[in-house]
mmCIF file of C-alpha atoms in Angstrom:
data_model
loop_
_atom_site.group_PDB
_atom_site.id
_atom_site.type_symbol
_atom_site.label_atom_id
_atom_site.label_comp_id
_atom_site.label_asym_id
_atom_site.label_seq_id
_atom_site.Cartn_x
_atom_site.Cartn_y
_atom_site.Cartn_z
ATOM 1 C CA MET A 1499 -54.679 -16.301 75.625
ATOM 2 C CA TRP A 1500 -52.693 -17.693 72.605
ATOM 3 C CA GLU A 1501 -49.708 -15.423 73.490
ATOM 4 C CA ASN A 1502 -49.642 -16.885 77.065
ATOM 5 C CA ARG A 1503 -49.698 -20.399 75.654
ATOM 6 C CA ILE A 1504 -47.062 -19.837 73.092
ATOM 7 C CA PHE A 1505 -44.831 -18.101 75.640
ATOM 8 C CA LYS A 1506 -45.259 -21.082 78.030
ATOM 9 C CA LEU A 1507 -44.391 -23.464 75.191
ATOM 10 C CA PHE A 1508 -41.313 -21.205 74.287
ATOM 11 C CA ILE A 1509 -40.131 -21.381 77.967
ATOM 12 C CA PHE A 1510 -40.653 -25.170 77.976
ATOM 13 C CA TRP A 1511 -38.720 -25.532 74.572
ATOM 14 C CA TYR A 1512 -36.017 -23.226 75.882
ATOM 15 C CA VAL A 1513 -35.388 -25.269 79.056
ATOM 16 C CA CYS A 1514 -35.218 -28.486 77.036
ATOM 17 C CA GLY A 1515 -32.817 -26.785 74.586
ATOM 18 C CA ILE A 1516 -30.570 -25.676 77.451
ATOM 19 C CA ILE A 1517 -30.356 -29.302 78.664
ATOM 20 C CA LEU A 1518 -30.005 -31.001 75.290
ATOM 21 C CA LEU A 1519 -27.559 -28.479 73.851
ATOM 22 C CA GLY A 1520 -25.671 -27.739 77.069
ATOM 23 C CA PHE A 1521 -24.910 -31.448 77.550
ATOM 24 C CA ASP A 1522 -24.580 -32.076 73.841
ATOM 25 C CA ILE A 1523 -27.191 -34.766 73.841
ATOM 26 C CA LEU A 1524 -29.459 -33.554 71.108
ATOM 27 C CA PRO A 1525 -30.172 -36.476 68.824
ATOM 28 C CA SER A 1526 -29.754 -35.947 65.042
ATOM 29 C CA TRP A 1527 -33.447 -36.667 64.410
ATOM 30 C CA LEU A 1528 -34.280 -33.663 66.683
ATOM 31 C CA GLU A 1529 -32.220 -31.063 64.779
ATOM 32 C CA TRP A 1530 -35.490 -29.516 63.467
ATOM 33 C CA ALA A 1531 -36.140 -28.379 67.077
ATOM 34 C CA ASN A 1532 -33.483 -25.621 66.593
ATOM 35 C CA ALA A 1533 -35.524 -23.978 63.743
ATOM 36 C CA PHE A 1534 -38.751 -24.556 65.632
ATOM 37 C CA PHE A 1535 -37.209 -22.640 68.659
ATOM 38 C CA LEU A 1536 -36.630 -19.579 66.452
ATOM 39 C CA ILE A 1537 -40.093 -19.914 64.934
ATOM 40 C CA LEU A 1538 -41.589 -19.792 68.401
ATOM 41 C CA ALA A 1539 -39.546 -16.729 69.336
ATOM 42 C CA GLY A 1540 -40.481 -15.095 66.037
ATOM 43 C CA THR A 1541 -44.160 -15.756 66.693
ATOM 44 C CA LEU A 1542 -43.877 -14.149 70.087
ATOM 45 C CA GLY A 1543 -42.431 -11.037 68.320
ATOM 46 C CA PHE A 1544 -45.285 -11.177 65.753
ATOM 47 C CA LEU A 1545 -47.834 -11.323 68.553
ATOM 48 C CA TYR A 1546 -46.169 -8.458 70.349
ATOM 49 C CA PHE A 1547 -46.531 -6.231 67.278
ATOM 50 C CA ILE A 1548 -50.192 -7.123 67.072
ATOM 51 C CA LYS A 1549 -50.774 -6.128 70.737
ATOM 52 C CA ARG A 1550 -48.630 -2.979 70.104
ATOM 53 C CA PHE A 1551 -50.299 -1.719 66.962
ATOM 54 C CA GLY A 1552 -53.544 -3.716 66.721
ATOM 55 C CA VAL A 1553 -54.490 -6.684 64.558
ATOM 56 C CA VAL A 1554 -54.247 -4.876 61.243
ATOM 57 C CA GLY A 1555 -51.280 -2.607 61.969
ATOM 58 C CA GLY A 1556 -49.286 -5.262 63.780
ATOM 59 C CA SER A 1557 -49.998 -8.017 61.224
ATOM 60 C CA VAL A 1558 -48.854 -5.751 58.386
ATOM 61 C CA LEU A 1559 -45.704 -4.789 60.211
ATOM 62 C CA GLY A 1560 -44.932 -8.393 61.095
ATOM 63 C CA VAL A 1561 -45.425 -9.658 57.631
ATOM 64 C CA PHE A 1562 -43.359 -6.783 56.262
ATOM 65 C CA VAL A 1563 -40.521 -7.461 58.693
ATOM 66 C CA PHE A 1564 -40.614 -11.249 57.860
ATOM 67 C CA PHE A 1565 -40.588 -10.887 53.972
ATOM 68 C CA SER A 1566 -38.355 -7.818 53.744
ATOM 69 C CA THR A 1567 -35.579 -9.476 55.872
ATOM 70 C CA PHE A 1568 -36.059 -12.821 54.105
ATOM 71 C CA ILE A 1569 -35.515 -10.988 50.734
ATOM 72 C CA VAL A 1570 -32.491 -9.184 52.053
ATOM 73 C CA GLU A 1571 -31.035 -12.506 53.306
ATOM 74 C CA TRP A 1572 -31.710 -14.136 50.055
ATOM 75 C CA ALA A 1573 -30.009 -11.367 48.236
ATOM 76 C CA GLY A 1574 -27.095 -11.592 50.579
ATOM 77 C CA SER A 1575 -26.635 -15.353 50.248
ATOM 78 C CA ASP A 1576 -27.179 -15.158 46.507
ATOM 79 C CA SER A 1577 -24.924 -12.174 45.636
ATOM 80 C CA GLY A 1578 -23.129 -11.061 48.829
ATOM 81 C CA PHE A 1579 -25.411 -7.984 49.016
ATOM 82 C CA LEU A 1580 -24.953 -5.959 52.153
ATOM 83 C CA PHE A 1581 -23.826 -8.689 54.497
ATOM 84 C CA GLY A 1582 -20.993 -10.300 52.576
ATOM 85 C CA SER A 1583 -20.653 -13.609 50.685
ATOM 86 C CA TYR A 1584 -22.094 -16.617 52.495
ATOM 87 C CA ASP A 1585 -24.205 -19.725 51.930
ATOM 88 C CA TYR A 1586 -26.816 -21.467 54.035
ATOM 89 C CA THR A 1587 -26.325 -25.126 54.649
ATOM 90 C CA ASP A 1588 -29.136 -27.651 54.986
ATOM 91 C CA ARG A 1589 -28.674 -27.944 58.722
ATOM 92 C CA PHE A 1590 -31.212 -25.261 59.371
ATOM 93 C CA ALA A 1591 -33.973 -26.475 56.985
ATOM 94 C CA PRO A 1592 -36.515 -26.119 55.602
ATOM 95 C CA ASN A 1593 -35.094 -23.664 53.181
ATOM 96 C CA VAL A 1594 -36.872 -21.606 50.511
ATOM 97 C CA PHE A 1595 -34.679 -20.266 47.718
ATOM 98 C CA GLY A 1596 -31.693 -21.327 49.759
ATOM 99 C CA VAL A 1597 -32.730 -19.402 52.850
ATOM 100 C CA PRO A 1598 -34.111 -21.015 56.050
ATOM 101 C CA ILE A 1599 -37.639 -20.048 56.781
ATOM 102 C CA ALA A 1600 -36.593 -19.711 60.456
ATOM 103 C CA ILE A 1601 -34.452 -16.677 59.450
ATOM 104 C CA GLY A 1602 -37.556 -14.530 58.883
ATOM 105 C CA PHE A 1603 -38.830 -15.566 62.320
ATOM 106 C CA ALA A 1604 -35.432 -14.797 63.834
ATOM 107 C CA TRP A 1605 -35.698 -11.226 62.525
ATOM 108 C CA LEU A 1606 -39.201 -10.860 63.927
ATOM 109 C CA MET A 1607 -37.808 -11.686 67.332
ATOM 110 C CA VAL A 1608 -34.830 -9.360 66.899
ATOM 111 C CA MET A 1609 -37.040 -6.466 65.843
ATOM 112 C CA ALA A 1610 -39.720 -6.854 68.498
ATOM 113 C CA THR A 1611 -37.162 -7.276 71.361
ATOM 114 C CA THR A 1612 -34.779 -4.494 70.305
ATOM 115 C CA HIS A 1613 -37.801 -2.179 69.632
ATOM 116 C CA VAL A 1614 -38.783 -2.440 73.297
ATOM 117 C CA VAL A 1615 -35.176 -2.038 74.522
ATOM 118 C CA ALA A 1616 -34.600 0.956 72.400
ATOM 119 C CA ARG A 1617 -37.935 2.465 73.156
ATOM 120 C CA TRP A 1618 -37.330 2.223 76.899
ATOM 121 C CA ILE A 1619 -33.961 3.975 76.474
ATOM 122 C CA VAL A 1620 -35.270 6.549 73.998
ATOM 123 C CA PRO A 1621 -38.967 7.030 74.703
ATOM 124 C CA SER A 1622 -39.170 9.953 72.266
ATOM 125 C CA GLY A 1623 -38.305 7.771 69.331
ATOM 126 C CA GLY A 1624 -36.624 9.255 66.319
ATOM 127 C CA LEU A 1625 -33.135 8.784 64.781
ATOM 128 C CA VAL A 1626 -31.490 8.044 68.253
ATOM 129 C CA TYR A 1627 -34.139 5.328 68.923
ATOM 130 C CA ALA A 1628 -33.378 3.679 65.600
ATOM 131 C CA ILE A 1629 -29.636 3.828 66.168
ATOM 132 C CA VAL A 1630 -29.997 2.208 69.595
ATOM 133 C CA GLY A 1631 -32.321 -0.430 68.030
ATOM 134 C CA GLY A 1632 -29.633 -1.142 65.439
ATOM 135 C CA ILE A 1633 -26.968 -1.480 68.158
ATOM 136 C CA GLY A 1634 -29.184 -3.906 70.043
ATOM 137 C CA ALA A 1635 -29.551 -6.078 66.955
ATOM 138 C CA VAL A 1636 -25.821 -6.090 66.371
ATOM 139 C CA ILE A 1637 -25.218 -7.164 70.013
ATOM 140 C CA ILE A 1638 -27.402 -10.249 69.381
ATOM 141 C CA ASP A 1639 -25.463 -11.071 66.222
ATOM 142 C CA LEU A 1640 -22.081 -10.794 67.993
ATOM 143 C CA ILE A 1641 -22.905 -14.147 69.507
ATOM 144 C CA ILE A 1642 -25.423 -15.679 67.142
ATOM 145 C CA ASP A 1643 -23.114 -15.405 64.080
ATOM 146 C CA PRO A 1644 -19.995 -17.023 65.631
ATOM 147 C CA VAL A 1645 -22.099 -19.892 67.121
ATOM 148 C CA ALA A 1646 -24.117 -20.480 64.015
ATOM 149 C CA TYR A 1647 -20.982 -20.420 61.805
ATOM 150 C CA GLN A 1648 -18.164 -21.905 63.898
ATOM 151 C CA ILE A 1649 -20.092 -24.366 65.974
ATOM 152 C CA LYS A 1650 -23.430 -25.235 64.314
ATOM 153 C CA GLN A 1651 -22.395 -24.484 60.605
ATOM 154 C CA TYR A 1652 -25.843 -23.228 59.717
ATOM 155 C CA TRP A 1653 -24.131 -21.029 57.145
ATOM 156 C CA ILE A 1654 -20.675 -20.773 55.686
ATOM 157 C CA TRP A 1655 -18.855 -17.491 55.123
ATOM 158 C CA ALA A 1656 -16.972 -17.164 51.815
ATOM 159 C CA ASP A 1657 -15.607 -13.789 52.920
ATOM 160 C CA THR A 1658 -13.457 -13.541 56.057
ATOM 161 C CA GLY A 1659 -12.736 -11.074 58.944
ATOM 162 C CA LEU A 1660 -10.948 -10.625 62.200
ATOM 163 C CA TYR A 1661 -13.925 -11.590 64.351
ATOM 164 C CA TYR A 1662 -14.054 -15.407 64.126
ATOM 165 C CA ASP A 1663 -13.538 -15.164 60.424
ATOM 166 C CA ILE A 1664 -16.777 -13.211 59.935
ATOM 167 C CA PRO A 1665 -16.579 -10.119 57.688
ATOM 168 C CA TRP A 1666 -17.260 -6.715 59.194
ATOM 169 C CA THR A 1667 -19.891 -6.223 56.435
ATOM 170 C CA ASN A 1668 -22.136 -8.656 58.165
ATOM 171 C CA PHE A 1669 -22.457 -6.561 61.324
ATOM 172 C CA PHE A 1670 -22.767 -3.405 59.261
ATOM 173 C CA GLY A 1671 -25.589 -5.146 57.326
ATOM 174 C CA TRP A 1672 -27.281 -6.122 60.482
ATOM 175 C CA PHE A 1673 -27.136 -2.599 61.782
ATOM 176 C CA VAL A 1674 -28.455 -1.110 58.534
ATOM 177 C CA VAL A 1675 -31.391 -3.507 58.297
ATOM 178 C CA ALA A 1676 -32.336 -3.106 61.879
ATOM 179 C CA PHE A 1677 -31.919 0.701 61.719
ATOM 180 C CA VAL A 1678 -34.142 1.088 58.715
ATOM 181 C CA LEU A 1679 -36.868 -1.225 60.211
ATOM 182 C CA HIS A 1680 -36.760 0.637 63.444
ATOM 183 C CA LEU A 1681 -37.268 3.944 61.496
ATOM 184 C CA ILE A 1682 -40.416 2.324 59.875
ATOM 185 C CA ILE A 1683 -41.652 1.168 63.339
ATOM 186 C CA ASP A 1684 -41.039 4.698 64.750
ATOM 187 C CA LEU A 1685 -43.081 6.190 61.952
ATOM 188 C CA MET A 1686 -45.924 3.779 62.788
ATOM 189 C CA MET A 1687 -45.736 4.749 66.413
ATOM 190 C CA LYS A 1688 -46.065 8.401 65.551
ATOM 191 C CA LYS A 1689 -49.140 7.644 63.342
ATOM 192 C CA ARG A 1690 -50.953 5.036 65.485
ATOM 193 C CA LYS A 1691 -52.155 5.277 69.066
ATOM 194 C CA MET A 1692 -50.511 2.801 71.412
ATOM 195 C CA ILE A 1693 -52.952 -0.156 72.231
ATOM 196 C CA ILE A 1694 -50.922 -1.991 74.978
ATOM 197 C CA THR A 1695 -52.696 -1.485 78.341
ATOM 198 C CA SER A 1696 -50.019 -3.130 80.459
ATOM 199 C CA ASN A 1697 -46.299 -3.474 80.226
ATOM 200 C CA LEU A 1698 -46.278 -7.235 80.650
ATOM 201 C CA ALA A 1699 -45.939 -7.744 76.894
ATOM 202 C CA GLU A 1700 -42.906 -5.335 76.837
ATOM 203 C CA LYS A 1701 -41.256 -7.036 79.759
ATOM 204 C CA ARG A 1702 -41.663 -10.363 78.015
ATOM 205 C CA MET A 1703 -39.911 -8.999 74.997
ATOM 206 C CA VAL A 1704 -36.935 -7.791 77.098
ATOM 207 C CA LEU A 1705 -36.907 -11.229 78.779
ATOM 208 C CA LEU A 1706 -36.902 -12.857 75.408
ATOM 209 C CA TYR A 1707 -33.991 -10.693 74.318
ATOM 210 C CA VAL A 1708 -31.940 -11.797 77.381
ATOM 211 C CA LEU A 1709 -32.936 -15.507 77.143
ATOM 212 C CA MET A 1710 -32.044 -15.712 73.422
ATOM 213 C CA ILE A 1711 -28.686 -14.112 73.935
ATOM 214 C CA ALA A 1712 -28.055 -16.239 77.117
ATOM 215 C CA MET A 1713 -28.610 -19.438 75.267
ATOM 216 C CA PHE A 1714 -26.124 -18.560 72.472
ATOM 217 C CA VAL A 1715 -23.543 -17.214 75.034
ATOM 218 C CA MET A 1716 -23.815 -20.668 76.787
ATOM 219 C CA LEU A 1717 -23.289 -22.463 73.404
ATOM 220 C CA GLY A 1718 -20.395 -20.077 72.663
ATOM 221 C CA ALA A 1719 -18.737 -20.579 75.968
ATOM 222 C CA ILE A 1720 -19.041 -24.381 75.744
ATOM 223 C CA GLY A 1721 -17.608 -24.238 72.136
ATOM 224 C CA GLY A 1722 -14.687 -22.216 73.105
ATOM 225 C CA LEU A 1723 -15.889 -18.879 71.705
ATOM 226 C CA THR A 1724 -14.703 -17.084 74.900
ATOM 227 C CA LEU A 1725 -14.308 -13.565 73.397
ATOM 228 C CA ALA A 1726 -17.737 -13.571 71.829
ATOM 229 C CA ALA A 1727 -19.390 -14.930 75.067
ATOM 230 C CA ILE A 1728 -17.729 -12.269 77.262
ATOM 231 C CA LEU A 1729 -18.137 -9.404 74.853
ATOM 232 C CA THR A 1730 -21.833 -10.081 74.179
ATOM 233 C CA THR A 1731 -22.535 -10.638 77.870
ATOM 234 C CA CYS A 1732 -21.093 -7.329 78.814
ATOM 235 C CA LEU A 1733 -22.828 -5.350 76.081
ATOM 236 C CA THR A 1734 -26.117 -7.089 76.786
ATOM 237 C CA VAL A 1735 -25.941 -6.350 80.565
ATOM 238 C CA ALA A 1736 -25.101 -2.712 79.755
ATOM 239 C CA ILE A 1737 -27.905 -2.127 77.283
ATOM 240 C CA VAL A 1738 -30.489 -4.064 79.343
ATOM 241 C CA LEU A 1739 -29.619 -2.263 82.643
ATOM 242 C CA LEU A 1740 -29.834 1.074 80.873
ATOM 243 C CA ALA A 1741 -33.163 0.168 79.391
ATOM 244 C CA TRP A 1742 -34.573 -1.070 82.734
ATOM 245 C CA LYS A 1743 -33.335 2.085 84.480
ATOM 246 C CA ARG A 1744 -35.088 4.352 81.874
ATOM 247 C CA LYS A 1745 -38.237 2.284 81.346
ATOM 248 C CA PRO A 1746 -41.599 4.006 81.738
ATOM 249 C CA VAL A 1747 -43.283 3.386 85.071
#
């Protein structure tokens, strides 16, 4: 029941965001809506984990994903660990220890959605499943990071790189974090019996994956990030079509 309500709220918020951001009419006093949008998406990911692994297992996994990624992001912004040297601004507040709370929720969304995509492609799990999950996460970041940095300035990179002045270590870091977390999820799947009785929850996660990328692609295209928009769109279509083709009946 709560999952359906939150999903409907997310869709409503998504449509409002498309209109306000697409026409650049988001008032300054409503900037908090961007963080709330990611919090809603992350909550949907958390609820998926509960449905997938049960209340206890799913909650433990969700909390672990949230805090482990938050700590890694804090270490990255504080010392340049893994991702490269960058700093969060106050445009994505509220922040804790210099890191926006919404970042932990964003990683919940990333892990839940890429888990389903990767699991559809590699039903047997294992190392290949984790690699595909890591690639799925990097595809999201190929558009999120340029938009958040170049257009929204949610964070500022001190290091630089060829891809919109973003260092390659950032995408490597995304892959490593997602890869390791997918290995942990795969281990849980081997130890716990699947609880989901229908594939509606999984289809919603794939839809969430597409919708999140689509919004940032729109923002990137409007903001002149043509390469990022085209590249991410092509890779997203490829991985989602492959997942849909191989999904369990």
